[in-house]
Amino acid sequence: MLKFVLRRLLQLIPVLFILSVLVFSLVHLVPGSPIDVLMGDIRDPVVEAALIARYGLDQPLPVQYWRWLTNLLQGDFGTSIYSREPILHMILARFPNTLLLAFASAVVALVISLPAGIIAALYQNRLPDFGAMGIALAGISIPNFWFGILLVLLFSQYLGWLPSMGYVSPAEDFGAAMRHLILPAITLGTAMSANLTRLIRAEMIEQLSQDYVRTARAKGLGERMIVGVHVLKNAMIPTVTIIGIQFGGLLEGAVLTEVIFAWPGIGRLAVDAVYERDYALIQGVVLVAAIVYVLINLLVDISYRYLDPRVKLG
Amino acid sequence: MAQNTTAQHSTAQGAAAPSPAEPSPATAGAEPVLTVRDLQVSYQTDDGPVPAVTGVSLDLAAGETYAIVGESGSGKSTVALALLALAPIVGGEVRLAGRDLAGLSRHELRRLRGREIAMIFQEPMTSLNPVLTLGYQLIETIRLHQPLDRAAARGRAIEMLEKVGISDPARRLAQYPHELSGGMRQRVMIAMALSCNPRVLVADEPTTALDVTVQAQILSLLDDLRAEFGTGVVLITHDIGVVAETADRIGVMYAGQLIEEAPTADLFASPMHPYTRGLLASVPRVDLPPAGGPLAALHGTPPKPGKAPPGCPFRPRCGEAMDVCSTMPPLTRQGLRSVRCWLHDR
Ligand SMILES: Nc1ncnc2c1ncn2[C@@H]1O[C@H](COP(=O)(O)OP(=O)(O)O)[C@@H](O)[C@H]1O
Ligand SMILES: [Mg+2]
């Protein structure tokens, strides 16, 4: 087990290296530079040249990359050109917020899609199935941000039950934190639940036709136990994979959701960084997101071992 | 030879006969533990009904082995599932220990399955749940039907695994199906099926997926346990050679019907139905005297359910077909034997 984890972490190294090259090139290929942002309306070539020299932007790209990489290896992500804060610090401050949002969204998605998928499978091609699948299709077709805006209009503007945006730390005021969490989590979670419902339905239908279900019936087991234990445990194996993959998608979806709801996560940090052409910050955010993504996939693989005894880690 | 009893005609499409055929009185004396009368099973599909079984009657005594043989698609598995009310029975009746399955509620049926009548399947690979331990699956079955606590059920599970010849049973309980060989898995299935001491065990091609030496072991294990527990066994196979040693009686199925039934030795010695003779021709056996009649190998394929021509469904493949074969032959009884063929309608 430990060996498996270590090996997977070692495999991470070349992936991260390639990723760092990609991110670096992409960021520097995008037109516009942080100097433009810093200079604003000032038109002074001397100041501009000084700034460019100060941030090393006059160096050839490979040299800039090398400097960034060597600093990175010492744990130095650089400082934001704009806020002058250390980048690692900025990311670590925002990251738990995004994780909280992503996790809450995953819970929302499961709470919706698990029962919906199971019921749709059990009532295949009958009314409950059509209902669940219709809603899932709607969920896939409706743009996420639009749904978020509708939720805000209904629950905060019209009914006034929930705050329309912002973030409160759970450590400060748990109740307020949850109220702020609900709308963004529903927005993001429903987006994920549409696909998940379809997946769970298909997987349940597939599993219900397996031989072991016939065995369970032949030994006199009730349908509730057959579905709830025998079938569900098998159906969860691919479902967990998809949740893991979609968790990466959740981080992605978090960008939009965080912008709509003024949620201080790394999604918004990334958007701001792109607007400001804050090279080091963009690079840092993407790299950290990639690391987290890979780590989540590792977690998924490990959880396999507990769900599927046929899978051998190593 | 013996008295002639002509049973009621039954149409190919399986309209229920007014008075169902009486099968051979082989179980005379003892009350049969399982009786099947003119069973009709039809699956509902998107392409319309599939009448997979259109007339099967049989009796099974406690401790007896009754083999059902026939080519693939003849409806054997459908009969097997119908015995547990797991296939859509549309006519006839199945009585288990005197109780008509049709009169039972879903709840009563569930209590019957696994306790009074148990089943094992062809594919030991997929018949066990791949993500649950053997212990879980065994103990679940035992506790479903017996008022035992976990520890006692575990003891019973270990005892059953020992009985089916699995070494180190306590350790096996923690293992998963994929950690066992096919033969071992089938042994576990047998242990599970017999754990509640059912009156009847239905074994649907239990050795087809196993290699030959393991096949023989599993068959003799089944036979030993049948003798020990007094379980009636319905043994289903497409390979008539497999049941020569263990079956007391054999029923031959063709296109959803039982077309011949006889004590095993009689059937091998003198098959009556041309189809049975064809089946035997495909099993060269040196240890049995030459069968009474020409052994012409089978050609062609059996009809799909509901697609048989009117009359005898075997007619298109039969070397001895006559004009009269375009009407359905009755099931004719001759002593302990019965046959559904105009050649023997005397
Ligand atoms: N669940 C089902 N739905 C529709 N048709 C079926 C089903 N199961 C079996 N059949 C059909 O019924 C016929 C008999 O099948 P089966 O009982 O499995 O035969 P055997 O076990 O002798 O091979 C076949 O033609 C098969 O295609
Ligand atoms: Mg079969």
mmCIF file with all atom_site columns, N, CA and C in Angstrom, chain B residues 133-144 146-163 168-175 191 195:
data_model
loop_
_atom_site.group_PDB
_atom_site.id
_atom_site.type_symbol
_atom_site.label_atom_id
_atom_site.label_alt_id
_atom_site.label_comp_id
_atom_site.label_asym_id
_atom_site.label_entity_id
_atom_site.label_seq_id
_atom_site.pdbx_PDB_ins_code
_atom_site.Cartn_x
_atom_site.Cartn_y
_atom_site.Cartn_z
_atom_site.occupancy
_atom_site.B_iso_or_equiv
_atom_site.pdbx_formal_charge
_atom_site.auth_seq_id
_atom_site.auth_comp_id
_atom_site.auth_asym_id
_atom_site.auth_atom_id
_atom_site.pdbx_PDB_model_num
ATOM 1   N N  . THR B 1 133 ? -17.632 -10.798 0.543  1.00 0.00 ? 133 THR B N  1
ATOM 2   C CA . THR B 1 133 ? -16.865 -11.981 0.925  1.00 0.00 ? 133 THR B CA 1
ATOM 3   C C  . THR B 1 133 ? -17.762 -13.215 0.884  1.00 0.00 ? 133 THR B C  1
ATOM 4   N N  . LEU B 1 134 ? -17.102 -14.373 0.749  1.00 0.00 ? 134 LEU B N  1
ATOM 5   C CA . LEU B 1 134 ? -17.846 -15.632 0.778  1.00 0.00 ? 134 LEU B CA 1
ATOM 6   C C  . LEU B 1 134 ? -18.594 -15.749 2.101  1.00 0.00 ? 134 LEU B C  1
ATOM 7   N N  . GLY B 1 135 ? -17.932 -15.329 3.182  1.00 0.00 ? 135 GLY B N  1
ATOM 8   C CA . GLY B 1 135 ? -18.563 -15.402 4.498  1.00 0.00 ? 135 GLY B CA 1
ATOM 9   C C  . GLY B 1 135 ? -19.844 -14.583 4.537  1.00 0.00 ? 135 GLY B C  1
ATOM 10  N N  . TYR B 1 136 ? -19.751 -13.349 4.013  1.00 0.00 ? 136 TYR B N  1
ATOM 11  C CA . TYR B 1 136 ? -20.954 -12.508 4.008  1.00 0.00 ? 136 TYR B CA 1
ATOM 12  C C  . TYR B 1 136 ? -22.087 -13.209 3.274  1.00 0.00 ? 136 TYR B C  1
ATOM 13  N N  . GLN B 1 137 ? -21.768 -13.754 2.099  1.00 0.00 ? 137 GLN B N  1
ATOM 14  C CA . GLN B 1 137 ? -22.826 -14.322 1.263  1.00 0.00 ? 137 GLN B CA 1
ATOM 15  C C  . GLN B 1 137 ? -23.408 -15.592 1.877  1.00 0.00 ? 137 GLN B C  1
ATOM 16  N N  . LEU B 1 138 ? -22.562 -16.391 2.522  1.00 0.00 ? 138 LEU B N  1
ATOM 17  C CA . LEU B 1 138 ? -23.055 -17.609 3.171  1.00 0.00 ? 138 LEU B CA 1
ATOM 18  C C  . LEU B 1 138 ? -23.881 -17.274 4.406  1.00 0.00 ? 138 LEU B C  1
ATOM 19  N N  . ILE B 1 139 ? -23.326 -16.405 5.244  1.00 0.00 ? 139 ILE B N  1
ATOM 20  C CA . ILE B 1 139 ? -23.986 -16.104 6.518  1.00 0.00 ? 139 ILE B CA 1
ATOM 21  C C  . ILE B 1 139 ? -25.311 -15.383 6.266  1.00 0.00 ? 139 ILE B C  1
ATOM 22  N N  . GLU B 1 140 ? -25.304 -14.532 5.248  1.00 0.00 ? 140 GLU B N  1
ATOM 23  C CA . GLU B 1 140 ? -26.551 -13.842 4.874  1.00 0.00 ? 140 GLU B CA 1
ATOM 24  C C  . GLU B 1 140 ? -27.653 -14.852 4.555  1.00 0.00 ? 140 GLU B C  1
ATOM 25  N N  . THR B 1 141 ? -27.301 -15.875 3.771  1.00 0.00 ? 141 THR B N  1
ATOM 26  C CA . THR B 1 141 ? -28.288 -16.886 3.398  1.00 0.00 ? 141 THR B CA 1
ATOM 27  C C  . THR B 1 141 ? -28.792 -17.638 4.626  1.00 0.00 ? 141 THR B C  1
ATOM 28  N N  . ILE B 1 142 ? -27.858 -18.015 5.479  1.00 0.00 ? 142 ILE B N  1
ATOM 29  C CA . ILE B 1 142 ? -28.228 -18.806 6.655  1.00 0.00 ? 142 ILE B CA 1
ATOM 30  C C  . ILE B 1 142 ? -29.137 -17.998 7.579  1.00 0.00 ? 142 ILE B C  1
ATOM 31  N N  . ARG B 1 143 ? -28.764 -16.746 7.818  1.00 0.00 ? 143 ARG B N  1
ATOM 32  C CA . ARG B 1 143 ? -29.543 -15.940 8.764  1.00 0.00 ? 143 ARG B CA 1
ATOM 33  C C  . ARG B 1 143 ? -30.884 -15.512 8.188  1.00 0.00 ? 143 ARG B C  1
ATOM 34  N N  . LEU B 1 144 ? -30.967 -15.538 6.868  1.00 0.00 ? 144 LEU B N  1
ATOM 35  C CA . LEU B 1 144 ? -32.231 -15.178 6.224  1.00 0.00 ? 144 LEU B CA 1
ATOM 36  C C  . LEU B 1 144 ? -33.329 -16.162 6.609  1.00 0.00 ? 144 LEU B C  1
ATOM 37  N N  . GLN B 1 146 ? -32.842 -18.899 9.066  1.00 0.00 ? 146 GLN B N  1
ATOM 38  C CA . GLN B 1 146 ? -32.727 -19.594 10.340 1.00 0.00 ? 146 GLN B CA 1
ATOM 39  C C  . GLN B 1 146 ? -32.482 -18.592 11.456 1.00 0.00 ? 146 GLN B C  1
ATOM 40  N N  . PRO B 1 147 ? -33.122 -18.796 12.598 1.00 0.00 ? 147 PRO B N  1
ATOM 41  C CA . PRO B 1 147 ? -32.987 -17.837 13.700 1.00 0.00 ? 147 PRO B CA 1
ATOM 42  C C  . PRO B 1 147 ? -31.672 -18.036 14.442 1.00 0.00 ? 147 PRO B C  1
ATOM 43  N N  . LEU B 1 148 ? -30.570 -17.754 13.764 1.00 0.00 ? 148 LEU B N  1
ATOM 44  C CA . LEU B 1 148 ? -29.258 -17.940 14.384 1.00 0.00 ? 148 LEU B CA 1
ATOM 45  C C  . LEU B 1 148 ? -28.587 -16.584 14.557 1.00 0.00 ? 148 LEU B C  1
ATOM 46  N N  . ASP B 1 149 ? -27.787 -16.424 15.626 1.00 0.00 ? 149 ASP B N  1
ATOM 47  C CA . ASP B 1 149 ? -27.017 -15.184 15.731 1.00 0.00 ? 149 ASP B CA 1
ATOM 48  C C  . ASP B 1 149 ? -25.776 -15.306 14.844 1.00 0.00 ? 149 ASP B C  1
ATOM 49  N N  . ARG B 1 150 ? -25.031 -14.215 14.735 1.00 0.00 ? 150 ARG B N  1
ATOM 50  C CA . ARG B 1 150 ? -23.916 -14.183 13.786 1.00 0.00 ? 150 ARG B CA 1
ATOM 51  C C  . ARG B 1 150 ? -22.919 -15.322 14.025 1.00 0.00 ? 150 ARG B C  1
ATOM 52  N N  . ALA B 1 151 ? -22.609 -15.525 15.299 1.00 0.00 ? 151 ALA B N  1
ATOM 53  C CA . ALA B 1 151 ? -21.590 -16.523 15.610 1.00 0.00 ? 151 ALA B CA 1
ATOM 54  C C  . ALA B 1 151 ? -22.072 -17.920 15.211 1.00 0.00 ? 151 ALA B C  1
ATOM 55  N N  . ALA B 1 152 ? -23.324 -18.219 15.528 1.00 0.00 ? 152 ALA B N  1
ATOM 56  C CA . ALA B 1 152 ? -23.861 -19.539 15.202 1.00 0.00 ? 152 ALA B CA 1
ATOM 57  C C  . ALA B 1 152 ? -23.950 -19.719 13.687 1.00 0.00 ? 152 ALA B C  1
ATOM 58  N N  . ALA B 1 153 ? -24.361 -18.642 12.988 1.00 0.00 ? 153 ALA B N  1
ATOM 59  C CA . ALA B 1 153 ? -24.457 -18.727 11.533 1.00 0.00 ? 153 ALA B CA 1
ATOM 60  C C  . ALA B 1 153 ? -23.070 -18.932 10.926 1.00 0.00 ? 153 ALA B C  1
ATOM 61  N N  . ARG B 1 154 ? -22.084 -18.294 11.520 1.00 0.00 ? 154 ARG B N  1
ATOM 62  C CA . ARG B 1 154 ? -20.714 -18.454 11.060 1.00 0.00 ? 154 ARG B CA 1
ATOM 63  C C  . ARG B 1 154 ? -20.266 -19.900 11.250 1.00 0.00 ? 154 ARG B C  1
ATOM 64  N N  . GLY B 1 155 ? -20.627 -20.460 12.400 1.00 0.00 ? 155 GLY B N  1
ATOM 65  C CA . GLY B 1 155 ? -20.306 -21.865 12.651 1.00 0.00 ? 155 GLY B CA 1
ATOM 66  C C  . GLY B 1 155 ? -20.943 -22.772 11.608 1.00 0.00 ? 155 GLY B C  1
ATOM 67  N N  . ARG B 1 156 ? -22.197 -22.466 11.296 1.00 0.00 ? 156 ARG B N  1
ATOM 68  C CA . ARG B 1 156 ? -22.910 -23.266 10.295 1.00 0.00 ? 156 ARG B CA 1
ATOM 69  C C  . ARG B 1 156 ? -22.246 -23.114 8.919  1.00 0.00 ? 156 ARG B C  1
ATOM 70  N N  . ALA B 1 157 ? -21.809 -21.896 8.599  1.00 0.00 ? 157 ALA B N  1
ATOM 71  C CA . ALA B 1 157 ? -21.151 -21.653 7.309  1.00 0.00 ? 157 ALA B CA 1
ATOM 72  C C  . ALA B 1 157 ? -19.870 -22.483 7.204  1.00 0.00 ? 157 ALA B C  1
ATOM 73  N N  . ILE B 1 158 ? -19.099 -22.492 8.290  1.00 0.00 ? 158 ILE B N  1
ATOM 74  C CA . ILE B 1 158 ? -17.849 -23.258 8.298  1.00 0.00 ? 158 ILE B CA 1
ATOM 75  C C  . ILE B 1 158 ? -18.144 -24.748 8.136  1.00 0.00 ? 158 ILE B C  1
ATOM 76  N N  . GLU B 1 159 ? -19.182 -25.192 8.856  1.00 0.00 ? 159 GLU B N  1
ATOM 77  C CA . GLU B 1 159 ? -19.578 -26.603 8.776  1.00 0.00 ? 159 GLU B CA 1
ATOM 78  C C  . GLU B 1 159 ? -19.954 -26.974 7.337  1.00 0.00 ? 159 GLU B C  1
ATOM 79  N N  . MET B 1 160 ? -20.713 -26.091 6.672  1.00 0.00 ? 160 MET B N  1
ATOM 80  C CA . MET B 1 160 ? -21.133 -26.380 5.296  1.00 0.00 ? 160 MET B CA 1
ATOM 81  C C  . MET B 1 160 ? -19.934 -26.400 4.343  1.00 0.00 ? 160 MET B C  1
ATOM 82  N N  . LEU B 1 161 ? -18.997 -25.460 4.544  1.00 0.00 ? 161 LEU B N  1
ATOM 83  C CA . LEU B 1 161 ? -17.818 -25.433 3.673  1.00 0.00 ? 161 LEU B CA 1
ATOM 84  C C  . LEU B 1 161 ? -17.009 -26.720 3.840  1.00 0.00 ? 161 LEU B C  1
ATOM 85  N N  . GLU B 1 162 ? -16.938 -27.205 5.074  1.00 0.00 ? 162 GLU B N  1
ATOM 86  C CA . GLU B 1 162 ? -16.245 -28.479 5.295  1.00 0.00 ? 162 GLU B CA 1
ATOM 87  C C  . GLU B 1 162 ? -16.941 -29.598 4.530  1.00 0.00 ? 162 GLU B C  1
ATOM 88  N N  . LYS B 1 163 ? -18.267 -29.599 4.612  1.00 0.00 ? 163 LYS B N  1
ATOM 89  C CA . LYS B 1 163 ? -19.046 -30.656 3.970  1.00 0.00 ? 163 LYS B CA 1
ATOM 90  C C  . LYS B 1 163 ? -18.824 -30.714 2.463  1.00 0.00 ? 163 LYS B C  1
ATOM 91  N N  . ASP B 1 168 ? -9.587  -25.440 5.090  1.00 0.00 ? 168 ASP B N  1
ATOM 92  C CA . ASP B 1 168 ? -9.377  -24.207 5.845  1.00 0.00 ? 168 ASP B CA 1
ATOM 93  C C  . ASP B 1 168 ? -10.589 -23.269 5.754  1.00 0.00 ? 168 ASP B C  1
ATOM 94  N N  . PRO B 1 169 ? -11.788 -23.763 6.072  1.00 0.00 ? 169 PRO B N  1
ATOM 95  C CA . PRO B 1 169 ? -13.006 -22.987 5.812  1.00 0.00 ? 169 PRO B CA 1
ATOM 96  C C  . PRO B 1 169 ? -13.076 -21.660 6.566  1.00 0.00 ? 169 PRO B C  1
ATOM 97  N N  . ALA B 1 170 ? -12.537 -21.611 7.771  1.00 0.00 ? 170 ALA B N  1
ATOM 98  C CA . ALA B 1 170 ? -12.656 -20.362 8.535  1.00 0.00 ? 170 ALA B CA 1
ATOM 99  C C  . ALA B 1 170 ? -11.954 -19.222 7.800  1.00 0.00 ? 170 ALA B C  1
ATOM 100 N N  . ARG B 1 171 ? -10.807 -19.551 7.183  1.00 0.00 ? 171 ARG B N  1
ATOM 101 C CA . ARG B 1 171 ? -10.072 -18.510 6.458  1.00 0.00 ? 171 ARG B CA 1
ATOM 102 C C  . ARG B 1 171 ? -10.799 -18.121 5.174  1.00 0.00 ? 171 ARG B C  1
ATOM 103 N N  . ARG B 1 172 ? -11.448 -19.107 4.558  1.00 0.00 ? 172 ARG B N  1
ATOM 104 C CA . ARG B 1 172 ? -12.151 -18.832 3.300  1.00 0.00 ? 172 ARG B CA 1
ATOM 105 C C  . ARG B 1 172 ? -13.254 -17.797 3.467  1.00 0.00 ? 172 ARG B C  1
ATOM 106 N N  . LEU B 1 173 ? -13.828 -17.755 4.667  1.00 0.00 ? 173 LEU B N  1
ATOM 107 C CA . LEU B 1 173 ? -14.961 -16.849 4.873  1.00 0.00 ? 173 LEU B CA 1
ATOM 108 C C  . LEU B 1 173 ? -14.577 -15.407 4.560  1.00 0.00 ? 173 LEU B C  1
ATOM 109 N N  . ALA B 1 174 ? -13.289 -15.081 4.783  1.00 0.00 ? 174 ALA B N  1
ATOM 110 C CA . ALA B 1 174 ? -12.860 -13.703 4.547  1.00 0.00 ? 174 ALA B CA 1
ATOM 111 C C  . ALA B 1 174 ? -12.459 -13.466 3.099  1.00 0.00 ? 174 ALA B C  1
ATOM 112 N N  . GLN B 1 175 ? -12.483 -14.526 2.277  1.00 0.00 ? 175 GLN B N  1
ATOM 113 C CA . GLN B 1 175 ? -12.025 -14.363 0.898  1.00 0.00 ? 175 GLN B CA 1
ATOM 114 C C  . GLN B 1 175 ? -13.151 -13.940 -0.027 1.00 0.00 ? 175 GLN B C  1
ATOM 115 N N  . ALA B 1 191 ? -22.578 -25.278 -1.043 1.00 0.00 ? 191 ALA B N  1
ATOM 116 C CA . ALA B 1 191 ? -22.671 -25.103 0.407  1.00 0.00 ? 191 ALA B CA 1
ATOM 117 C C  . ALA B 1 191 ? -23.760 -24.097 0.749  1.00 0.00 ? 191 ALA B C  1
ATOM 118 N N  . SER B 1 195 ? -27.257 -24.918 2.737  1.00 0.00 ? 195 SER B N  1
ATOM 119 C CA . SER B 1 195 ? -27.046 -24.478 4.120  1.00 0.00 ? 195 SER B CA 1
ATOM 120 C C  . SER B 1 195 ? -28.342 -24.457 4.921  1.00 0.00 ? 195 SER B C  1
#
